[in-house]
XYZ file of N, CA and C in Angstrom:
444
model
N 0.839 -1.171 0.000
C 0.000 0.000 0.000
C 0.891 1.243 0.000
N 0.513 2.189 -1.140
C 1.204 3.233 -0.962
C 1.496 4.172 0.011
N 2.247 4.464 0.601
C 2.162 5.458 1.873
C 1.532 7.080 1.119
N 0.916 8.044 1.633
C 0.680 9.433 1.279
C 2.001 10.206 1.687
N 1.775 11.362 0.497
C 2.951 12.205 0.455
C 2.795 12.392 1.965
N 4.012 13.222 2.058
C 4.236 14.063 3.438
C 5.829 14.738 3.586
N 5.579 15.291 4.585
C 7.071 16.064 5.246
C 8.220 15.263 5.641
N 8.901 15.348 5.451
C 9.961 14.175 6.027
C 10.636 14.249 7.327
N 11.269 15.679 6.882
C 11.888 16.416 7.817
C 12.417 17.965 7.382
N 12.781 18.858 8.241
C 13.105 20.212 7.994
C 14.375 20.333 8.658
N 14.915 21.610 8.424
C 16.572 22.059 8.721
C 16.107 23.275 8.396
N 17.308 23.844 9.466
C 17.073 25.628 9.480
C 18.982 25.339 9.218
N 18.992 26.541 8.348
C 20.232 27.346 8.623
C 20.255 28.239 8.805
N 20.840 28.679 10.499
C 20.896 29.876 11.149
C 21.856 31.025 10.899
N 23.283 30.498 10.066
C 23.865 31.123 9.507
C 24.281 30.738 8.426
N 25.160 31.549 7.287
C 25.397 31.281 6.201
C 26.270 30.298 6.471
N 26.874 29.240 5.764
C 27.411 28.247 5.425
C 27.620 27.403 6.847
N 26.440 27.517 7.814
C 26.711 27.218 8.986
C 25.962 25.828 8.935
N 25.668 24.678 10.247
C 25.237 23.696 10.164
C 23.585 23.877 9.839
N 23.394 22.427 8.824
C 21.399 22.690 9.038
C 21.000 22.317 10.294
N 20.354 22.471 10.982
C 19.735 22.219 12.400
C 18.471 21.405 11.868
N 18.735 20.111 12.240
C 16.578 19.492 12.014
C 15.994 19.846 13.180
N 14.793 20.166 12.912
C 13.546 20.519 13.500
C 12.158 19.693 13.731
N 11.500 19.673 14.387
C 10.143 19.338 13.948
C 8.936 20.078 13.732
N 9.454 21.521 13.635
C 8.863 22.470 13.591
C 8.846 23.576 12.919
N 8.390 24.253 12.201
C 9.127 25.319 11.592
C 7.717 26.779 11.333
N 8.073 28.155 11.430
C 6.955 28.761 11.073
C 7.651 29.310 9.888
N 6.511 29.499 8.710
C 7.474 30.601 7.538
C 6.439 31.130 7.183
N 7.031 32.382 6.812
C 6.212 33.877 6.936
C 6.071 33.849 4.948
N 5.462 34.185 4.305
C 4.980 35.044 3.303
C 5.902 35.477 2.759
N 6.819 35.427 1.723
C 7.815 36.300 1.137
C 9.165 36.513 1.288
N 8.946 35.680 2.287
C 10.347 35.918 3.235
C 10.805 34.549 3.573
N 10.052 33.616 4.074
C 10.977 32.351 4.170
C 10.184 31.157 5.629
N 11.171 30.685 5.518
C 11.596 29.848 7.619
C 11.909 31.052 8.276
N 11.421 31.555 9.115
C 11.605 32.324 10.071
C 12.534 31.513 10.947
N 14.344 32.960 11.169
C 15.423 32.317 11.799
C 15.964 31.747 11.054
N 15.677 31.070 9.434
C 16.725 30.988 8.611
C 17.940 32.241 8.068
N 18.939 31.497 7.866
C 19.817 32.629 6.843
C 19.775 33.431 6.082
N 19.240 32.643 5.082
C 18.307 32.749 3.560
C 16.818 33.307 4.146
N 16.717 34.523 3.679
C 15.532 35.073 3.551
C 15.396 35.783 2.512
N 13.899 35.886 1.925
C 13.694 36.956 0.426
C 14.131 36.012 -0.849
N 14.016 37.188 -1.846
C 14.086 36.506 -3.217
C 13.574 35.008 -3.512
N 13.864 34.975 -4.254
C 13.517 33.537 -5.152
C 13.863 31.726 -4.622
N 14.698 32.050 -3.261
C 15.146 31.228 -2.976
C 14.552 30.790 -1.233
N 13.513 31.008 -0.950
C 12.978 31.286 0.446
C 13.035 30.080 1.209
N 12.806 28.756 0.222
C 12.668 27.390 0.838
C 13.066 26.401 -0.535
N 14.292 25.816 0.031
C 14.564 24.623 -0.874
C 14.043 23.285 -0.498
N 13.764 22.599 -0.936
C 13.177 21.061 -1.053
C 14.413 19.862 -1.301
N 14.290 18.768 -1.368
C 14.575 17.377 -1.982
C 13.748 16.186 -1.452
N 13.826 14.899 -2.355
C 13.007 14.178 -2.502
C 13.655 12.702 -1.647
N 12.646 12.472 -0.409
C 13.070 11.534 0.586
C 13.317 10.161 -0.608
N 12.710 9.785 -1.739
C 12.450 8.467 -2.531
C 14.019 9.164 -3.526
N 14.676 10.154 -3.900
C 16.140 10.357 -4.636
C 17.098 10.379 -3.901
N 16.746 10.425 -2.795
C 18.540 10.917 -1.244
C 18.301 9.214 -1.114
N 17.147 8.256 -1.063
C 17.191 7.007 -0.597
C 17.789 6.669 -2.001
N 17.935 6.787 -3.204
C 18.272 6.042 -4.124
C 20.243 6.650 -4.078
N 19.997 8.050 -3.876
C 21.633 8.233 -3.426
C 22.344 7.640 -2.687
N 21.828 7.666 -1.704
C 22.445 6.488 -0.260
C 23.083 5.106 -0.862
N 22.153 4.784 -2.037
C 22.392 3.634 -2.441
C 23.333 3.360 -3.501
N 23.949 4.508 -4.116
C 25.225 4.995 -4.797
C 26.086 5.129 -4.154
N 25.697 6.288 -3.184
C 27.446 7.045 -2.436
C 27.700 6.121 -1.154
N 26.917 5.515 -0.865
C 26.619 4.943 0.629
C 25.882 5.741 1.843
N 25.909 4.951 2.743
C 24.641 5.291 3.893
C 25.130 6.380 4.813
N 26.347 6.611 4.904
C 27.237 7.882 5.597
C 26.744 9.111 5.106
N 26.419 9.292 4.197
C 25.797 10.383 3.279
C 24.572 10.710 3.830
N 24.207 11.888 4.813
C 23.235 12.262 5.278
C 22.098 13.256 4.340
N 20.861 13.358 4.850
C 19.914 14.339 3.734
C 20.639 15.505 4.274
N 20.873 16.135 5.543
C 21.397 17.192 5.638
C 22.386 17.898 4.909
N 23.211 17.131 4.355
C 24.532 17.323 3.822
C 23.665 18.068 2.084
N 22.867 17.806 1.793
C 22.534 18.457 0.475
C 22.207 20.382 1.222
N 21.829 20.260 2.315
C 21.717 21.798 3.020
C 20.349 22.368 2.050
N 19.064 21.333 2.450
C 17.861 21.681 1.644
C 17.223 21.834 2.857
N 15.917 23.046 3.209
C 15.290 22.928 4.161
C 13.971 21.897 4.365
N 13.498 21.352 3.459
C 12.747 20.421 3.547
C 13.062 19.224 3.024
N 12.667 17.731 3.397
C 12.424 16.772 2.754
C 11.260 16.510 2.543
N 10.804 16.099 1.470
C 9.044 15.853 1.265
C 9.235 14.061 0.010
N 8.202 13.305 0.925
C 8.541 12.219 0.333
C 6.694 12.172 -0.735
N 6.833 10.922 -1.827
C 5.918 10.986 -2.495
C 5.004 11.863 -3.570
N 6.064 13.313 -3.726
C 5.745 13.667 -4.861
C 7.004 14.572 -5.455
N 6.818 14.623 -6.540
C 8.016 14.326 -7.545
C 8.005 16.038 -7.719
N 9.302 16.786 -7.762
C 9.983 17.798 -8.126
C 10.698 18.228 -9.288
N 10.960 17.545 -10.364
C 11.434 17.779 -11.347
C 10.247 17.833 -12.137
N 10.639 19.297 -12.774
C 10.099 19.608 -13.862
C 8.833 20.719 -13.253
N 8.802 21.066 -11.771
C 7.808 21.617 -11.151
C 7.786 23.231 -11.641
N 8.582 23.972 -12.177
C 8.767 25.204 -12.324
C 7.121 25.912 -12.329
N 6.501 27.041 -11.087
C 5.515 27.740 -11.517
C 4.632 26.930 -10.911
N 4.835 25.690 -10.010
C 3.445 25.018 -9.854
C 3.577 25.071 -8.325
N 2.474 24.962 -7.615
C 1.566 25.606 -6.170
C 2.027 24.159 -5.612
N 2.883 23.718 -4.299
C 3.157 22.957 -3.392
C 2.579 23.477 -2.628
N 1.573 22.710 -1.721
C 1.005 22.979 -0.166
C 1.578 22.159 0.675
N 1.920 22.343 1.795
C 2.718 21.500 2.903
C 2.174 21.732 4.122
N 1.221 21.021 4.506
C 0.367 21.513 5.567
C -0.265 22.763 4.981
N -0.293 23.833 5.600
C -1.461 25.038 5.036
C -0.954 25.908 4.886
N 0.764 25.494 4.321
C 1.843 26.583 3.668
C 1.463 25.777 2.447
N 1.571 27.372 1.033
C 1.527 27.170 -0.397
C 2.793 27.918 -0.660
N 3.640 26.908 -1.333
C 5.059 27.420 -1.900
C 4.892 27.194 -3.029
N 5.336 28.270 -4.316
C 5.398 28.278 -5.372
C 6.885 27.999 -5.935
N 6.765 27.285 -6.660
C 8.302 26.765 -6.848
C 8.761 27.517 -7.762
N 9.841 27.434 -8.174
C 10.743 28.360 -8.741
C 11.798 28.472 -9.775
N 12.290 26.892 -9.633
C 13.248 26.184 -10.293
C 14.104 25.266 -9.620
N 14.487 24.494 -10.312
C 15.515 23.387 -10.051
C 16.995 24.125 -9.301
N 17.024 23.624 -7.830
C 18.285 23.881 -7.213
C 20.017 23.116 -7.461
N 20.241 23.881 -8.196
C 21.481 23.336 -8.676
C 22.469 23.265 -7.601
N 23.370 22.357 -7.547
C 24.343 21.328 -6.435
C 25.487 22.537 -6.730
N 26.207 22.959 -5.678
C 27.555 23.661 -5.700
C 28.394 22.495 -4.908
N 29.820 23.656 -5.203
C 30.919 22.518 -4.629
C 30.923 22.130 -3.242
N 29.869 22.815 -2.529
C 29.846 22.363 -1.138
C 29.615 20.814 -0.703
N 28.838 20.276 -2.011
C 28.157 19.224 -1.797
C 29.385 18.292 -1.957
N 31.018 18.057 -2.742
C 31.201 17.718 -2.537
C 32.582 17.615 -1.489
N 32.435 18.268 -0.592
C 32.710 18.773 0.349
C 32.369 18.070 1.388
N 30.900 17.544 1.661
C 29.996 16.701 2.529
C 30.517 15.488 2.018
N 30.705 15.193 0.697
C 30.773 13.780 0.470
C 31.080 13.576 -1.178
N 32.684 13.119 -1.251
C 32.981 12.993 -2.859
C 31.493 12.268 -3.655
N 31.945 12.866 -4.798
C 30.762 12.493 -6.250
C 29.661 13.004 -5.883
N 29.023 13.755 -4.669
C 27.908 14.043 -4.468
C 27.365 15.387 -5.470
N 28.328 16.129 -5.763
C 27.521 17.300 -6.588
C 26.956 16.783 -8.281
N 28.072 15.728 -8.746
C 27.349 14.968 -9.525
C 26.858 13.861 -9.962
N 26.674 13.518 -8.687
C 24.761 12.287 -8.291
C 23.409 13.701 -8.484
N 23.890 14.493 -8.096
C 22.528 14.638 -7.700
C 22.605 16.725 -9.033
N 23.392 16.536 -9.795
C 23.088 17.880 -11.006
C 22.367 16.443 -12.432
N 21.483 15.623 -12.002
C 21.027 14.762 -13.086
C 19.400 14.942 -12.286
N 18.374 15.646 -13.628
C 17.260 15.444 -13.151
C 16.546 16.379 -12.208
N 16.737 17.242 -11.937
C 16.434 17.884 -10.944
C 16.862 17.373 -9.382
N 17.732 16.399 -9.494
C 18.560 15.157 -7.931
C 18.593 16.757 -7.079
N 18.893 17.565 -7.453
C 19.714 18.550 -6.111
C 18.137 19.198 -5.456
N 17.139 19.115 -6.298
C 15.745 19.436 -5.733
C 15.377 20.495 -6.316
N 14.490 21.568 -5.237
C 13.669 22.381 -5.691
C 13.711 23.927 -4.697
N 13.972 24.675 -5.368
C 13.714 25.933 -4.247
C 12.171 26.586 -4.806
N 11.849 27.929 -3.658
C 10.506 28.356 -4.368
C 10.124 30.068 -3.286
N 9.146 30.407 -3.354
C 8.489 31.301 -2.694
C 7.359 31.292 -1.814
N 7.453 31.516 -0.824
C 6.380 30.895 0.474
C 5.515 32.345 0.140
N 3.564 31.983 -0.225
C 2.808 32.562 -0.437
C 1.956 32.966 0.866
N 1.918 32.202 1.916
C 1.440 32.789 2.791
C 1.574 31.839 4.458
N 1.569 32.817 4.909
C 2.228 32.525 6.592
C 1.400 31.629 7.319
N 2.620 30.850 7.737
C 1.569 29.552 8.321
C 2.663 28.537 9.069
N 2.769 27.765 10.131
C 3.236 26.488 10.747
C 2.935 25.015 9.737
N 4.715 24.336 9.914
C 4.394 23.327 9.217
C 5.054 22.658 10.481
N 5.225 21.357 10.198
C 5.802 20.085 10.879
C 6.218 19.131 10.005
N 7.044 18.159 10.511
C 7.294 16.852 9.994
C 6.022 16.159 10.261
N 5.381 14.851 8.861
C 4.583 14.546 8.946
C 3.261 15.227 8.854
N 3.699 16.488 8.158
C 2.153 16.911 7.556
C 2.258 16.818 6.084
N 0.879 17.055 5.394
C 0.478 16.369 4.027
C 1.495 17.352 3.029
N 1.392 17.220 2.188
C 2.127 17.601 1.046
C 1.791 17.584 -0.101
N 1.478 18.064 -1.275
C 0.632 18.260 -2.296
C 0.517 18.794 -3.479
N 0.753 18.551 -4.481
C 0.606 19.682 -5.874
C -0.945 19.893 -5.536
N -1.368 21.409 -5.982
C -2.643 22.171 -5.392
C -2.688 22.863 -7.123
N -4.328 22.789 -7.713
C -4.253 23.182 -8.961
C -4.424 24.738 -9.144
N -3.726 25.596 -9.848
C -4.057 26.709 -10.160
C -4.980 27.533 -10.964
């Protein structure tokens, strides 16, 4: 039986190139982001990756290879990110509009050789976007393409 989408887990980065912190909690404001993230504003407010592509990575680079190490603030398992450009994600009763495909820098392999290119195939490095309106999420809430 298929499991339903959902949250996987979240990470704040409190400073620039500083550690992600997981959470089980997170509030993000409208325009601006994760409240207490680094990254606030522009085009880049909340990045994503896909719990069903970091499990197929693991299974390339090996199991040492943490989701953190990609430095995405969400994991969301059961629905697919590539190719999302312009389309309405709800995550709990946050609507993030996505934005484009987050391309892998050299940090990634930094965390862990070959990792920046496992994951520049496909949209692998995920998804960033724009948080439309202010609201509390958690790990383990629903997750959703929402039609426009």
């Amino acid at each position: 039986m298929p499991r339903d989408a959902a949250l996987e887990a979240i990470w704040i980065k409190r400073v620039h190139r500083g550690p992600m912190d997981a959470t089980d909690r997170a509030s993000l404001k409208a325009g601006s982001g994760i409240v207490g993230n680094a990254d606030l504003g522009g085009k880049r407010q909340v990045t994503f990756i896909e719990q069903e592509r970091w499990a197929a990575l693991r299974e390339e680079l090996g199991p040492a290879v943490v989701p953190s190490a990609r430095r995405a603030n969400l994991m969301v398992r059961g629905v697919r990110l590539a190719d999302s450009r312009d389309r309405i994600l709800e995550v709990g009763a946050v609507r993030i509009r996505i934005q484009g495909e987050t391309t892998p820098c050299a940090r990634m392999d930094e965390a862990c050789p070959g990792l920046r290119d496992a994951l520049a195939v496909d949209w692998g490095g995920g998804a960033y976007g724009q948080v439309l309106n202010d609201g509390e999420i958690a790990v383990g809430d629903s997750v959703r393409w929402i039609a426009q």
